[in-house]
Amino acid sequence: MKNLLNTRWLLLAATTLLLSCDKEDEEKPTIASFQFEVSAEDFLTVQFTNFSQNAASYSWAFGDETTSTEEDPSHTYAAAGVYTVTLTATGADGSTSQKSEEVTITDPNEALTLLTGLESKTWKLFREGTSMSVGPDASNPAGYWSGLTNNGTRPCLYLQTFTFNRDGSYVFDDQGSFWAEYGVFNNNAAPGCDVNNTPESCFDATAENMVNACGTDVSAWLSGTHSYEYNASTGELTLSGTGAWIGIPKLGTSGIVTEPTNEVKAKITITENEGYDVMLVEFIYAAEYWPIYYVSYSDASLEPELVTDAPVFGEDLADITPTVFGHTFESATSFDELGLIAGGSIITVGQDDPTDANATKVGMFERIATDYQEAQLRTSPDLKDVNFSNFTTVSVDVYLPSTNTYDPLTKKVIIGFADQSQTEQWWTNLIQYESEELALDTWVTVTFQLDAPSFSSTAGQTPFDRTDLDMVFLQIGGGGHSATGTFYVRNLVFE
């Protein structure tokens, strides 16, 4: 009797387990999923790989009025084009799931012809509209720099040519002039390099002039012949050979470089127009997006004249000599003159004090993922140039939470001054003050003597020597990297 009861309990347990498993199987949803790869041998043939879950049968619609019920079909299209492929996965219980994706079929020879012509094709910067800019991503391509136009500020860049030959060779011609790119030929903070913010300019393209801010020979960037590969399906352009570049030399495959590399990759898209073609070259990094537009003319008469005389930038603002100046960040109105907040880093006023939620409100300083990290403050309600003669110091209270990762973030604070209204690239002519490393998880007051800056673009210059300063900037966590972080600030005060 005891064995019989044990057997019955075992049967009951097994039945319950089976029912539970059946119920679990029934509850698993059917999910349609697939990937595809265009054949390297035949650009019209596409191999589809099925990654669907809990499916018993499949139905493919390839976007060209043909179908298949195979699990992993290979399909050959009749012509190049963009096709919407839909996979319908059906489960054992009859439930269905669909996934659709566009498949672009490109004739590699046709695409190559757009780049190289029948034998060769020469490209240069497009002189219409904005030819180059930088932003956080493609949705905001000029968020960091409004961009380069044919206005006489960098004429040498518009003269240089980039020729792609059908045989796979690539020729760069500097046309006798080169551009002193910021961060490469100047303002490089690496040990042993030149940190001076010298103005960018065109200079003679000679080997002896091609020395970067760190003393490295970068003459490989001058005129030369290299090789290239173009993947028409992905739009990837690979330039090979030491010193090969496009856009500007510092744009490398994965980020900014300061000396020649052996290979550079970018994405290109070419559009045809009447009498000319436009090539968009894109460098897409984690925190930066660089679009550069080149043009090749079949009708040379359509090319605009090159502007060689740069216009005067901006306007001179009215001057003020305040006796009270600063921002507490307690609220949007808790400031004296200095009330407009902008810049790469974000200061949100009126936030809880991290040490006491009942205390006076403070500002939350958030770094975003970009190399351009400063928060900028300007006069409000009207922009003015500020005379600092009534002040001797500037101070700010800073709180650095230990929850941040301080590598590469630093534990330092920078306060700086610059002119935005009349200096297009204000960062080339600034004055700034840098603190020592600060303690974490406590409020620290940082004070600087205005007559003793840590750095000035013009050696020995202080705010008392300038009449054009209209912007105060704050940087926390260092520069030259895109690490994010959250900090707190209060009581930016000039005395």
Coordinates of C-alpha atoms in Angstrom, one line a residue:
M1 CA 0.0 0.0 0.0
K2 CA 2.9 2.4 0.9
N3 CA 4.6 1.7 -2.5
L4 CA 1.3 2.2 -4.3
L5 CA 0.8 5.6 -2.6
N6 CA 4.3 6.7 -3.5
T7 CA 3.8 5.6 -7.1
R8 CA 0.6 7.7 -7.3
W9 CA 2.3 10.7 -5.9
L10 CA 5.1 10.4 -8.4
L11 CA 2.6 10.1 -11.3
L12 CA 0.7 13.1 -10.0
A13 CA 3.9 15.1 -9.7
A14 CA 5.0 14.1 -13.2
T15 CA 1.6 15.1 -14.6
T16 CA 1.7 18.5 -12.9
L17 CA 5.3 19.1 -14.3
L18 CA 4.2 18.2 -17.8
L19 CA 1.1 20.4 -17.6
S20 CA 3.4 23.2 -16.2
C21 CA 5.9 22.7 -19.1
D22 CA 3.0 22.7 -21.6
K23 CA 1.6 25.9 -20.2
E24 CA 5.1 27.5 -20.2
D25 CA 5.6 26.5 -23.9
E26 CA 2.2 27.9 -24.7
E27 CA 3.1 31.2 -23.1
K28 CA 6.3 31.7 -25.1
P29 CA 5.6 34.3 -27.8
T30 CA 6.6 34.0 -31.4
I31 CA 9.2 36.6 -32.3
A32 CA 10.3 37.2 -35.9
S33 CA 13.9 38.2 -36.4
F34 CA 16.5 38.1 -39.2
Q35 CA 19.8 39.5 -40.5
F36 CA 21.1 39.6 -44.1
E37 CA 24.3 39.9 -46.0
V38 CA 24.9 41.0 -49.6
S39 CA 27.1 38.6 -51.5
A40 CA 30.6 39.9 -52.2
E41 CA 30.6 38.0 -55.5
D42 CA 27.2 39.1 -56.8
F43 CA 25.8 42.3 -55.4
L44 CA 22.2 41.3 -56.4
T45 CA 22.3 38.2 -54.2
V46 CA 21.4 38.4 -50.5
Q47 CA 21.6 35.7 -47.9
F48 CA 19.0 35.9 -45.2
T49 CA 19.7 34.3 -41.8
N50 CA 16.6 33.6 -39.6
F51 CA 16.9 34.3 -35.9
S52 CA 13.2 33.9 -35.1
Q53 CA 12.1 32.4 -31.8
N54 CA 9.3 29.9 -31.1
A55 CA 8.3 29.6 -34.7
A56 CA 7.2 26.6 -36.7
S57 CA 7.1 28.0 -40.2
Y58 CA 8.2 31.1 -42.1
S59 CA 7.1 33.3 -44.9
W60 CA 9.3 35.8 -46.7
A61 CA 8.3 38.7 -48.9
F62 CA 11.4 40.1 -50.6
G63 CA 9.9 43.5 -51.7
D64 CA 10.0 42.6 -55.4
E65 CA 6.8 40.5 -55.5
T66 CA 8.6 37.3 -54.8
T67 CA 8.3 35.1 -51.7
S68 CA 9.8 32.1 -50.0
T69 CA 8.9 29.7 -47.2
E70 CA 12.5 28.6 -46.5
E71 CA 14.0 29.1 -43.1
D72 CA 17.2 30.8 -44.3
P73 CA 16.6 31.7 -48.0
S74 CA 19.1 33.2 -50.5
H75 CA 17.5 35.6 -52.9
T76 CA 18.7 37.2 -56.1
Y77 CA 17.2 40.5 -57.1
A78 CA 16.7 41.5 -60.7
A79 CA 18.1 45.1 -60.3
A80 CA 19.6 47.5 -57.9
G81 CA 17.2 49.4 -55.6
V82 CA 15.8 49.6 -52.1
Y83 CA 13.5 46.7 -51.1
T84 CA 11.4 46.3 -48.0
V85 CA 11.8 42.6 -46.9
T86 CA 9.2 41.2 -44.5
L87 CA 9.5 38.0 -42.5
T88 CA 6.4 36.5 -41.0
A89 CA 7.1 33.8 -38.4
T90 CA 4.2 31.5 -37.3
G91 CA 4.2 29.6 -34.1
A92 CA 2.9 26.1 -33.5
D93 CA -0.3 27.6 -32.0
G94 CA -0.9 29.7 -35.1
S95 CA 0.3 33.0 -33.6
T96 CA 2.4 35.2 -35.9
S97 CA 5.0 37.9 -35.7
Q98 CA 6.5 40.1 -38.4
K99 CA 9.7 42.0 -38.9
S100 CA 10.4 44.3 -41.9
E101 CA 13.7 45.8 -42.9
E102 CA 15.0 47.8 -45.9
V103 CA 17.6 46.1 -48.0
T104 CA 19.6 48.4 -50.3
I105 CA 21.0 46.8 -53.5
T106 CA 23.7 48.9 -55.1
D107 CA 25.6 48.2 -58.2
P108 CA 29.2 48.6 -57.0
N109 CA 30.5 49.6 -60.4
E110 CA 27.8 52.3 -60.7
A111 CA 28.6 53.6 -57.3
L112 CA 32.3 53.5 -58.0
T113 CA 31.7 55.5 -61.2
L114 CA 30.1 58.2 -59.1
L115 CA 33.3 58.4 -57.0
T116 CA 35.9 58.0 -59.7
G117 CA 34.3 58.7 -63.1
L118 CA 35.3 56.4 -65.9
E119 CA 39.0 57.0 -65.2
S120 CA 39.4 59.7 -62.4
K121 CA 37.4 62.3 -60.6
T122 CA 38.6 65.3 -58.7
W123 CA 36.8 66.7 -55.6
K124 CA 37.2 69.9 -53.6
L125 CA 35.3 71.5 -50.7
F126 CA 31.9 72.7 -51.8
R127 CA 31.8 76.5 -51.9
E128 CA 28.1 76.8 -51.4
G129 CA 26.5 76.7 -48.0
T130 CA 28.2 75.1 -45.0
S131 CA 31.0 72.8 -46.2
M132 CA 32.1 71.5 -42.8
S133 CA 30.7 71.6 -39.2
V134 CA 30.8 69.6 -36.0
G135 CA 28.0 68.6 -33.6
P136 CA 27.0 65.9 -31.2
D137 CA 25.3 63.8 -33.8
A138 CA 23.7 63.9 -37.3
S139 CA 20.5 65.4 -35.8
N140 CA 22.5 68.5 -34.6
P141 CA 25.5 68.6 -37.0
A142 CA 26.5 72.2 -36.1
G143 CA 25.8 72.1 -32.4
Y144 CA 29.5 72.6 -31.4
W145 CA 30.7 74.6 -34.4
S146 CA 28.4 76.5 -36.8
G147 CA 30.7 75.6 -39.6
L148 CA 33.0 76.6 -42.4
T149 CA 31.7 78.6 -45.4
N150 CA 33.3 80.2 -48.4
N151 CA 33.7 83.6 -46.6
G152 CA 37.5 84.1 -46.8
T153 CA 38.4 82.7 -43.3
R154 CA 40.1 79.5 -44.6
P155 CA 40.6 79.9 -48.4
C156 CA 43.5 77.3 -48.6
L157 CA 41.0 74.5 -47.6
Y158 CA 38.9 75.3 -50.7
L159 CA 41.8 75.1 -53.1
Q160 CA 43.1 71.6 -52.1
T161 CA 42.0 68.7 -54.3
F162 CA 41.3 65.1 -53.7
T163 CA 41.4 62.8 -56.8
F164 CA 40.1 59.2 -56.9
N165 CA 41.4 57.1 -59.8
R166 CA 39.6 54.0 -61.2
D167 CA 42.8 52.0 -60.5
G168 CA 42.4 52.3 -56.8
S169 CA 44.9 55.2 -56.3
Y170 CA 44.0 58.4 -54.4
V171 CA 45.9 61.7 -54.9
F172 CA 45.9 64.6 -52.6
D173 CA 47.2 68.0 -53.8
D174 CA 47.6 70.7 -51.1
Q175 CA 48.0 73.4 -53.8
G176 CA 50.9 74.9 -51.9
S177 CA 49.1 75.8 -48.7
F178 CA 48.0 74.1 -45.5
W179 CA 45.8 74.9 -42.6
A180 CA 47.1 75.2 -39.0
E181 CA 44.4 73.1 -37.4
Y182 CA 43.5 73.8 -33.8
G183 CA 44.6 71.0 -31.4
V184 CA 47.2 69.8 -33.9
F185 CA 49.5 72.7 -34.7
N186 CA 48.6 74.5 -31.4
N187 CA 46.7 74.1 -28.2
N188 CA 47.8 70.5 -27.4
A189 CA 47.8 69.9 -23.7
A190 CA 49.8 66.7 -23.8
P191 CA 53.1 66.6 -22.0
G192 CA 55.8 68.3 -23.9
C193 CA 53.4 69.9 -26.4
D194 CA 52.5 73.5 -27.2
V195 CA 49.4 74.6 -25.2
N196 CA 49.3 78.1 -26.6
N197 CA 46.0 79.0 -28.2
T198 CA 47.6 80.5 -31.3
P199 CA 45.2 81.6 -34.1
E200 CA 44.5 79.1 -36.9
S201 CA 45.7 80.3 -40.3
C202 CA 46.9 79.1 -43.8
F203 CA 50.6 78.6 -44.2
D204 CA 53.0 77.5 -46.9
A205 CA 52.8 73.7 -47.4
T206 CA 56.5 72.9 -47.0
A207 CA 58.1 70.0 -45.1
E208 CA 59.9 72.3 -42.7
N209 CA 56.6 73.9 -41.7
M210 CA 54.8 70.6 -41.1
V211 CA 55.7 70.2 -37.4
N212 CA 52.8 69.7 -35.0
A213 CA 52.5 71.2 -31.5
C214 CA 54.4 68.3 -30.0
G215 CA 57.3 68.6 -32.3
T216 CA 56.4 65.7 -34.5
D217 CA 57.0 65.7 -38.3
V218 CA 53.6 65.6 -40.0
S219 CA 54.8 66.2 -43.5
A220 CA 53.2 63.0 -44.6
W221 CA 49.9 65.0 -44.7
L222 CA 51.3 67.0 -47.6
S223 CA 50.6 66.3 -51.3
G224 CA 50.9 62.6 -52.1
T225 CA 49.5 59.5 -53.7
H226 CA 47.8 56.8 -51.6
S227 CA 45.3 54.0 -52.2
Y228 CA 41.6 53.5 -51.3
E229 CA 38.9 51.0 -51.1
Y230 CA 35.2 51.8 -51.4
N231 CA 32.4 49.5 -50.2
A232 CA 29.4 50.6 -52.1
S233 CA 26.9 48.6 -50.0
T234 CA 28.0 50.2 -46.7
G235 CA 29.2 53.5 -48.0
E236 CA 32.6 53.0 -46.2
L237 CA 35.6 54.6 -47.8
T238 CA 39.0 53.4 -46.6
L239 CA 42.1 55.5 -47.4
S240 CA 45.4 53.6 -47.0
G241 CA 49.0 54.9 -46.8
T242 CA 50.8 57.0 -44.2
G243 CA 49.3 60.5 -44.3
A244 CA 46.2 59.8 -46.3
W245 CA 43.3 62.0 -45.2
I246 CA 40.1 63.7 -46.2
G247 CA 38.1 66.4 -44.5
I248 CA 40.8 67.7 -42.2
P249 CA 43.9 65.8 -41.2
K250 CA 43.0 65.3 -37.6
L251 CA 39.8 63.3 -38.4
G252 CA 40.9 59.7 -37.8
T253 CA 38.9 56.5 -38.1
S254 CA 37.9 56.4 -34.4
G255 CA 38.5 59.9 -33.2
I256 CA 40.8 62.9 -33.4
V257 CA 44.5 62.4 -34.2
T258 CA 47.5 64.7 -34.1
E259 CA 49.8 63.0 -36.5
P260 CA 49.6 60.9 -39.7
T261 CA 48.1 57.4 -39.5
N262 CA 48.3 54.5 -41.9
E263 CA 44.6 54.2 -42.5
V264 CA 41.5 56.4 -42.3
K265 CA 37.9 55.3 -42.7
A266 CA 34.8 57.4 -43.3
K267 CA 31.3 57.1 -44.6
I268 CA 30.5 58.7 -47.9
T269 CA 27.2 59.5 -49.8
I270 CA 27.2 60.9 -53.3
T271 CA 24.3 62.7 -54.9
E272 CA 24.0 63.6 -58.5
N273 CA 23.0 67.1 -59.7
E274 CA 22.9 68.8 -63.0
G275 CA 26.5 69.7 -63.9
Y276 CA 28.0 68.6 -60.6
D277 CA 28.0 65.9 -57.9
V278 CA 28.2 66.4 -54.1
M279 CA 29.9 64.0 -51.8
L280 CA 29.1 64.0 -48.1
V281 CA 31.9 62.6 -46.0
E282 CA 30.9 61.7 -42.5
F283 CA 33.1 61.0 -39.5
I284 CA 30.9 59.6 -36.8
Y285 CA 32.3 59.3 -33.3
A286 CA 30.8 58.5 -29.9
A287 CA 30.3 62.2 -29.0
E288 CA 31.1 64.1 -32.2
Y289 CA 29.7 64.2 -35.7
W290 CA 31.7 65.8 -38.5
P291 CA 30.0 66.3 -41.9
I292 CA 32.2 67.5 -44.8
Y293 CA 30.8 68.3 -48.3
Y294 CA 32.9 68.0 -51.4
V295 CA 31.9 68.8 -55.0
S296 CA 33.0 67.6 -58.4
Y297 CA 32.0 69.7 -61.4
S298 CA 31.2 68.4 -64.9
D299 CA 30.3 72.0 -65.7
A300 CA 33.1 74.1 -64.3
S301 CA 31.2 77.4 -64.9
L302 CA 28.9 76.4 -62.0
E303 CA 31.6 76.7 -59.4
P304 CA 31.4 79.9 -57.3
E305 CA 34.4 82.2 -57.0
L306 CA 36.7 81.7 -54.0
V307 CA 36.4 84.4 -51.4
T308 CA 39.9 85.2 -50.0
D309 CA 39.2 88.3 -47.8
A310 CA 37.6 87.3 -44.5
P311 CA 34.8 89.6 -43.3
V312 CA 34.8 91.3 -40.0
F313 CA 33.1 88.9 -37.5
G314 CA 30.4 90.0 -35.2
E315 CA 30.0 93.4 -33.5
D316 CA 31.5 95.4 -30.7
L317 CA 29.1 95.3 -27.7
A318 CA 28.4 98.2 -25.3
D319 CA 30.7 98.3 -22.2
I320 CA 29.7 98.0 -18.6
T321 CA 31.8 98.3 -15.4
P322 CA 29.8 96.5 -12.8
T323 CA 30.4 96.8 -9.0
V324 CA 28.4 93.7 -8.3
F325 CA 28.7 90.7 -10.7
G326 CA 27.9 87.0 -10.5
H327 CA 25.3 84.2 -10.1
T328 CA 24.3 82.2 -7.0
F329 CA 22.5 79.5 -9.1
E330 CA 19.7 79.5 -6.5
S331 CA 17.2 80.4 -9.1
A332 CA 16.9 81.8 -12.7
T333 CA 16.8 85.3 -11.3
S334 CA 19.5 85.1 -8.5
F335 CA 22.2 86.9 -10.4
D336 CA 23.8 90.3 -10.8
E337 CA 24.3 91.1 -14.5
L338 CA 25.7 87.6 -15.3
G339 CA 22.5 85.7 -16.0
L340 CA 22.6 84.0 -19.4
I341 CA 23.7 80.4 -19.1
A342 CA 24.6 78.3 -22.1
G343 CA 27.5 76.1 -23.4
G344 CA 28.4 72.5 -23.8
S345 CA 28.0 71.6 -20.1
I346 CA 24.6 72.3 -18.6
I347 CA 23.9 74.2 -15.3
T348 CA 20.4 73.7 -14.0
V349 CA 19.6 76.2 -11.4
G350 CA 17.3 75.7 -8.3
Q351 CA 18.4 72.2 -7.4
D352 CA 18.7 70.6 -4.0
D353 CA 22.0 71.0 -2.1
P354 CA 23.5 67.5 -2.2
T355 CA 24.4 67.8 1.5
D356 CA 21.1 69.2 2.7
A357 CA 17.9 69.2 0.7
N358 CA 16.5 71.9 3.0
A359 CA 19.3 74.3 2.4
T360 CA 19.4 77.1 -0.2
K361 CA 19.1 75.8 -3.7
V362 CA 22.2 75.4 -5.9
G363 CA 23.1 74.7 -9.5
M364 CA 23.6 71.2 -10.9
F365 CA 26.5 71.1 -13.4
E366 CA 26.2 68.3 -15.9
R367 CA 28.9 67.4 -18.4
I368 CA 27.6 65.9 -21.6
A369 CA 29.6 63.4 -23.8
T370 CA 31.7 65.8 -25.8
D371 CA 35.1 67.3 -25.9
Y372 CA 33.6 70.8 -25.6
Q373 CA 32.7 70.8 -21.9
E374 CA 32.4 74.4 -20.6
A375 CA 29.3 76.1 -19.3
Q376 CA 29.1 79.6 -20.5
L377 CA 27.7 82.7 -18.7
R378 CA 27.0 86.0 -20.3
T379 CA 25.3 89.3 -19.3
S380 CA 21.5 89.5 -19.1
P381 CA 19.2 90.8 -20.3
D382 CA 21.5 92.4 -22.9
L383 CA 24.9 91.2 -24.0
K384 CA 27.7 93.5 -22.9
D385 CA 31.5 93.7 -22.8
V386 CA 32.6 93.7 -19.2
N387 CA 35.3 95.8 -17.6
F388 CA 36.6 94.0 -14.6
S389 CA 38.5 96.9 -13.0
N390 CA 36.3 97.0 -9.9
F391 CA 37.2 93.4 -8.9
T392 CA 40.4 91.6 -7.8
T393 CA 39.1 88.0 -7.3
V394 CA 36.6 85.5 -8.6
S395 CA 35.4 82.6 -6.6
V396 CA 32.9 79.7 -6.8
D397 CA 31.7 77.0 -4.4
V398 CA 32.0 73.5 -6.0
Y399 CA 30.8 70.1 -4.8
L400 CA 32.4 67.0 -6.5
P401 CA 30.4 63.8 -5.7
S402 CA 32.4 60.6 -5.3
T403 CA 29.9 58.8 -7.5
N404 CA 31.6 60.2 -10.6
T405 CA 34.4 58.2 -12.2
Y406 CA 37.5 60.5 -11.9
D407 CA 39.6 58.9 -14.6
P408 CA 39.7 60.6 -17.1
L409 CA 37.6 63.2 -15.1
T410 CA 39.8 65.4 -13.1
K411 CA 39.0 66.9 -9.7
K412 CA 39.8 70.4 -10.9
V413 CA 37.8 73.5 -11.7
I414 CA 38.6 76.1 -14.4
I415 CA 37.1 79.6 -14.6
G416 CA 37.9 81.5 -17.8
F417 CA 37.1 84.6 -19.8
A418 CA 36.7 85.1 -23.6
D419 CA 35.1 87.2 -26.3
Q420 CA 32.2 85.6 -28.2
S421 CA 30.8 88.7 -29.9
Q422 CA 33.8 89.5 -32.1
T423 CA 35.9 86.4 -32.0
E424 CA 34.5 83.6 -34.2
Q425 CA 36.7 81.0 -32.5
W426 CA 36.7 82.5 -29.0
W427 CA 38.8 79.6 -27.6
T428 CA 41.8 80.8 -29.5
N429 CA 42.0 84.0 -27.4
L430 CA 41.1 83.3 -23.8
I431 CA 42.2 83.8 -20.2
Q432 CA 41.7 81.1 -17.6
Y433 CA 42.4 80.0 -14.1
E434 CA 42.8 76.4 -12.9
S435 CA 42.5 75.0 -9.4
E436 CA 44.4 72.3 -7.7
E437 CA 42.6 68.9 -7.1
L438 CA 39.6 69.3 -4.8
A439 CA 38.2 67.1 -2.1
L440 CA 35.2 65.0 -2.8
D441 CA 31.7 65.0 -1.2
T442 CA 32.1 68.4 0.4
W443 CA 31.6 72.0 -0.6
V444 CA 34.9 73.7 -1.5
T445 CA 35.3 77.4 -2.2
V446 CA 37.8 78.0 -5.1
T447 CA 39.2 81.6 -5.3
F448 CA 41.4 83.1 -8.0
Q449 CA 43.3 86.3 -8.2
L450 CA 42.3 88.0 -11.4
D451 CA 45.8 89.4 -12.0
A452 CA 47.4 85.9 -11.9
P453 CA 45.8 83.6 -14.6
S454 CA 46.9 80.1 -15.0
F455 CA 46.9 80.5 -18.8
S456 CA 46.5 83.3 -21.3
S457 CA 46.5 83.1 -25.1
T458 CA 48.6 86.2 -25.1
A459 CA 51.4 85.7 -22.6
G460 CA 51.1 87.8 -19.5
Q461 CA 47.6 89.1 -20.3
T462 CA 44.9 89.5 -17.6
P463 CA 41.3 90.5 -17.8
F464 CA 42.4 94.1 -16.9
D465 CA 44.1 94.3 -20.3
R466 CA 41.0 93.4 -22.3
T467 CA 38.0 95.5 -23.2
D468 CA 36.2 92.9 -25.3
L469 CA 35.5 90.2 -22.7
D470 CA 31.8 89.2 -22.8
M471 CA 31.7 85.6 -21.5
V472 CA 32.7 83.8 -18.3
F473 CA 33.0 80.0 -18.6
L474 CA 33.2 77.2 -16.0
Q475 CA 34.8 73.8 -16.6
I476 CA 34.7 71.0 -14.1
G477 CA 36.4 67.6 -14.7
G478 CA 39.1 68.7 -17.2
G479 CA 39.1 68.9 -21.0
G480 CA 40.3 66.9 -24.0
H481 CA 38.0 64.0 -23.2
S482 CA 34.2 63.3 -23.4
A483 CA 33.6 61.7 -20.0
T484 CA 30.4 62.7 -18.4
G485 CA 29.8 63.7 -14.8
T486 CA 27.5 65.5 -12.4
F487 CA 28.7 68.3 -10.0
Y488 CA 27.1 71.1 -8.1
V489 CA 28.0 74.8 -8.0
R490 CA 26.9 77.9 -6.1
N491 CA 27.9 81.5 -5.5
L492 CA 30.0 82.5 -8.5
V493 CA 31.1 85.9 -7.1
F494 CA 33.4 88.7 -8.3
E495 CA 34.8 90.9 -5.5

